[in-house]
């Protein structure tokens, strides 16, 4: 009987450890891919890290977090002339799509002809954006509030 109690106790400890490890893993904001990587792999990593965010920025909001790193790699890797569908297929739907008529939604002075696709790091506070013209990327940049 004592052996059964010990086994049950050991299993309970192991199951609890697995649940704790899984919860900690869910909050892991470290970059889990090797670079260089394809835009599709970077996009999957972006989506994983983006979902780590809590309501008020979250654990991936710090400079140098995995989310910051993957966005920095993406903004440098998306070349001028890349088809917009390639970007959306890899990264998913943008957090904001802005037309020249909606330019007031952009927190910085900008002039553009067709569209801005915005992917957030820390909400509309810090993000990468792609200027799109004729369904091609014509600009790939960061917007960061320096405080």
CSV table of C-alpha atoms in Angstrom, one decimal:
chain,number,residue,atom,x,y,z
A,1,UNK,CA,0.0,0.0,0.0
A,2,UNK,CA,2.8,2.4,0.8
A,3,UNK,CA,4.4,1.8,-2.6
A,4,UNK,CA,1.0,2.7,-4.3
A,5,UNK,CA,0.9,5.9,-2.3
A,6,UNK,CA,4.4,6.8,-3.2
A,7,UNK,CA,3.7,6.1,-6.9
A,8,UNK,CA,0.5,8.2,-6.9
A,9,UNK,CA,2.4,11.0,-5.1
A,10,UNK,CA,5.2,10.9,-7.6
A,11,UNK,CA,2.8,11.0,-10.5
A,12,UNK,CA,0.9,13.9,-9.0
A,13,UNK,CA,4.2,15.8,-8.7
A,14,UNK,CA,5.2,15.0,-12.3
A,15,UNK,CA,1.8,16.0,-13.7
A,16,UNK,CA,1.9,19.3,-11.7
A,17,UNK,CA,5.4,20.0,-13.0
A,18,UNK,CA,4.2,19.4,-16.6
A,19,UNK,CA,1.3,21.8,-16.2
A,20,UNK,CA,3.6,24.5,-14.7
A,21,UNK,CA,6.2,23.9,-17.4
A,22,UNK,CA,3.5,24.3,-20.1
A,23,UNK,CA,2.2,27.5,-18.6
A,24,UNK,CA,5.8,28.9,-18.4
A,25,UNK,CA,6.4,27.8,-21.9
A,26,UNK,CA,3.3,29.7,-23.1
A,27,UNK,CA,4.8,32.9,-21.7
A,28,UNK,CA,8.1,32.4,-23.4
A,29,UNK,CA,9.0,35.4,-25.4
A,30,UNK,CA,12.3,34.2,-26.7
A,31,UNK,CA,13.0,33.8,-30.4
A,32,UNK,CA,12.8,30.1,-31.2
A,33,UNK,CA,14.0,30.0,-34.8
A,34,UNK,CA,17.5,30.2,-36.3
A,35,UNK,CA,18.3,33.0,-38.7
A,36,UNK,CA,18.5,33.3,-41.6
A,37,UNK,CA,14.9,32.0,-42.0
A,38,UNK,CA,12.3,32.1,-44.6
A,39,UNK,CA,9.6,34.8,-44.4
A,40,UNK,CA,7.0,32.0,-43.8
A,41,UNK,CA,9.0,30.7,-40.8
A,42,UNK,CA,9.5,34.2,-39.5
A,43,UNK,CA,5.7,34.8,-39.9
A,44,UNK,CA,4.9,31.7,-37.9
A,45,UNK,CA,7.2,32.8,-35.1
A,46,UNK,CA,5.7,36.3,-35.2
A,47,UNK,CA,2.2,34.9,-34.8
A,48,UNK,CA,3.4,32.6,-31.9
A,49,UNK,CA,5.0,35.5,-30.1
A,50,UNK,CA,2.2,38.0,-30.8
A,51,UNK,CA,-0.2,35.7,-29.0
A,52,UNK,CA,2.0,35.9,-25.9
A,53,UNK,CA,1.0,39.5,-25.4
A,54,UNK,CA,-1.3,40.4,-22.5
A,55,UNK,CA,-3.9,43.1,-22.6
A,56,UNK,CA,-1.4,45.8,-21.7
A,57,UNK,CA,1.5,45.0,-24.0
A,58,UNK,CA,2.5,41.8,-22.1
A,59,UNK,CA,5.7,39.9,-21.6
A,60,UNK,CA,7.0,40.4,-25.1
A,61,UNK,CA,7.0,44.2,-24.9
A,62,UNK,CA,10.6,44.7,-23.9
A,63,UNK,CA,13.3,45.8,-26.2
A,64,UNK,CA,15.2,42.7,-27.4
A,65,UNK,CA,12.3,40.3,-26.7
A,66,UNK,CA,11.6,37.6,-29.2
A,67,UNK,CA,8.7,39.6,-30.7
A,68,UNK,CA,10.9,42.7,-31.1
A,69,UNK,CA,13.7,40.6,-32.6
A,70,UNK,CA,11.4,38.8,-35.1
A,71,UNK,CA,9.8,42.0,-36.3
A,72,UNK,CA,13.2,43.6,-36.7
A,73,UNK,CA,14.3,40.6,-38.9
A,74,UNK,CA,11.1,40.8,-40.9
A,75,UNK,CA,11.3,44.5,-41.6
A,76,UNK,CA,14.9,44.1,-42.9
A,77,UNK,CA,14.1,40.9,-44.9
A,78,UNK,CA,11.0,42.1,-46.8
A,79,UNK,CA,12.6,43.6,-49.9
A,80,UNK,CA,11.3,46.5,-52.0
A,81,UNK,CA,9.2,44.9,-54.7
A,82,UNK,CA,7.9,42.0,-52.6
A,83,UNK,CA,4.3,41.2,-53.5
A,84,UNK,CA,1.9,42.2,-50.8
A,85,UNK,CA,0.3,38.7,-50.9
A,86,UNK,CA,3.7,37.2,-49.9
A,87,UNK,CA,3.8,39.4,-46.8
A,88,UNK,CA,0.2,38.7,-45.8
A,89,UNK,CA,0.5,34.9,-46.5
A,90,UNK,CA,3.6,34.9,-44.2
A,91,UNK,CA,2.6,37.3,-41.4
A,92,UNK,CA,-1.2,37.1,-41.5
A,93,UNK,CA,-3.6,40.0,-41.8
A,94,UNK,CA,-2.1,43.3,-40.8
A,95,UNK,CA,-3.2,44.9,-37.5
A,96,UNK,CA,-4.1,48.0,-39.4
A,97,UNK,CA,-4.5,48.8,-43.1
A,98,UNK,CA,-4.4,52.6,-43.7
A,99,UNK,CA,-5.4,54.4,-46.8
A,100,UNK,CA,-4.4,58.0,-47.6
A,101,UNK,CA,-7.9,59.1,-46.5
A,102,UNK,CA,-7.3,57.5,-43.1
A,103,UNK,CA,-3.9,59.0,-42.6
A,104,UNK,CA,-5.1,60.5,-39.2
A,105,UNK,CA,-4.8,56.9,-37.9
A,106,UNK,CA,-1.0,57.0,-38.4
A,107,UNK,CA,0.8,58.5,-35.3
A,108,UNK,CA,3.5,60.2,-37.4
A,109,UNK,CA,3.5,62.5,-40.4
A,110,UNK,CA,3.6,60.4,-43.6
A,111,UNK,CA,2.6,60.8,-47.2
A,112,UNK,CA,1.8,57.8,-49.3
A,113,UNK,CA,-0.1,56.9,-52.4
A,114,UNK,CA,-2.1,53.7,-51.7
A,115,UNK,CA,-1.8,51.7,-48.5
A,116,UNK,CA,0.2,51.2,-45.3
A,117,UNK,CA,0.1,47.7,-43.7
A,118,UNK,CA,1.0,47.9,-40.0
A,119,UNK,CA,2.1,45.0,-37.8
A,120,UNK,CA,2.2,45.9,-34.1
A,121,UNK,CA,4.9,45.2,-31.5
A,122,UNK,CA,3.5,47.3,-28.7
A,123,UNK,CA,0.1,48.3,-30.2
A,124,UNK,CA,0.0,51.5,-32.1
A,125,UNK,CA,2.9,52.7,-30.0
A,126,UNK,CA,5.6,50.7,-31.8
A,127,UNK,CA,5.2,48.7,-35.0
A,128,UNK,CA,6.6,47.9,-38.4
A,129,UNK,CA,4.9,49.0,-41.5
A,130,UNK,CA,5.0,48.4,-45.2
A,131,UNK,CA,4.0,51.0,-47.7
A,132,UNK,CA,2.2,49.3,-50.6
A,133,UNK,CA,1.8,50.6,-54.1
A,134,UNK,CA,0.5,48.5,-57.1
A,135,UNK,CA,0.4,45.5,-54.7
A,136,UNK,CA,4.2,45.7,-54.1
A,137,UNK,CA,6.2,46.8,-51.0
A,138,UNK,CA,7.8,50.1,-51.7
A,139,UNK,CA,8.9,50.8,-48.1
A,140,UNK,CA,9.6,48.6,-45.1
A,141,UNK,CA,10.2,50.5,-41.8
A,142,UNK,CA,9.9,50.7,-38.0
A,143,UNK,CA,7.9,53.3,-36.2
A,144,UNK,CA,9.0,53.6,-32.6
A,145,UNK,CA,8.1,56.2,-30.0
A,146,UNK,CA,11.3,57.2,-28.4
A,147,UNK,CA,10.5,58.1,-24.8
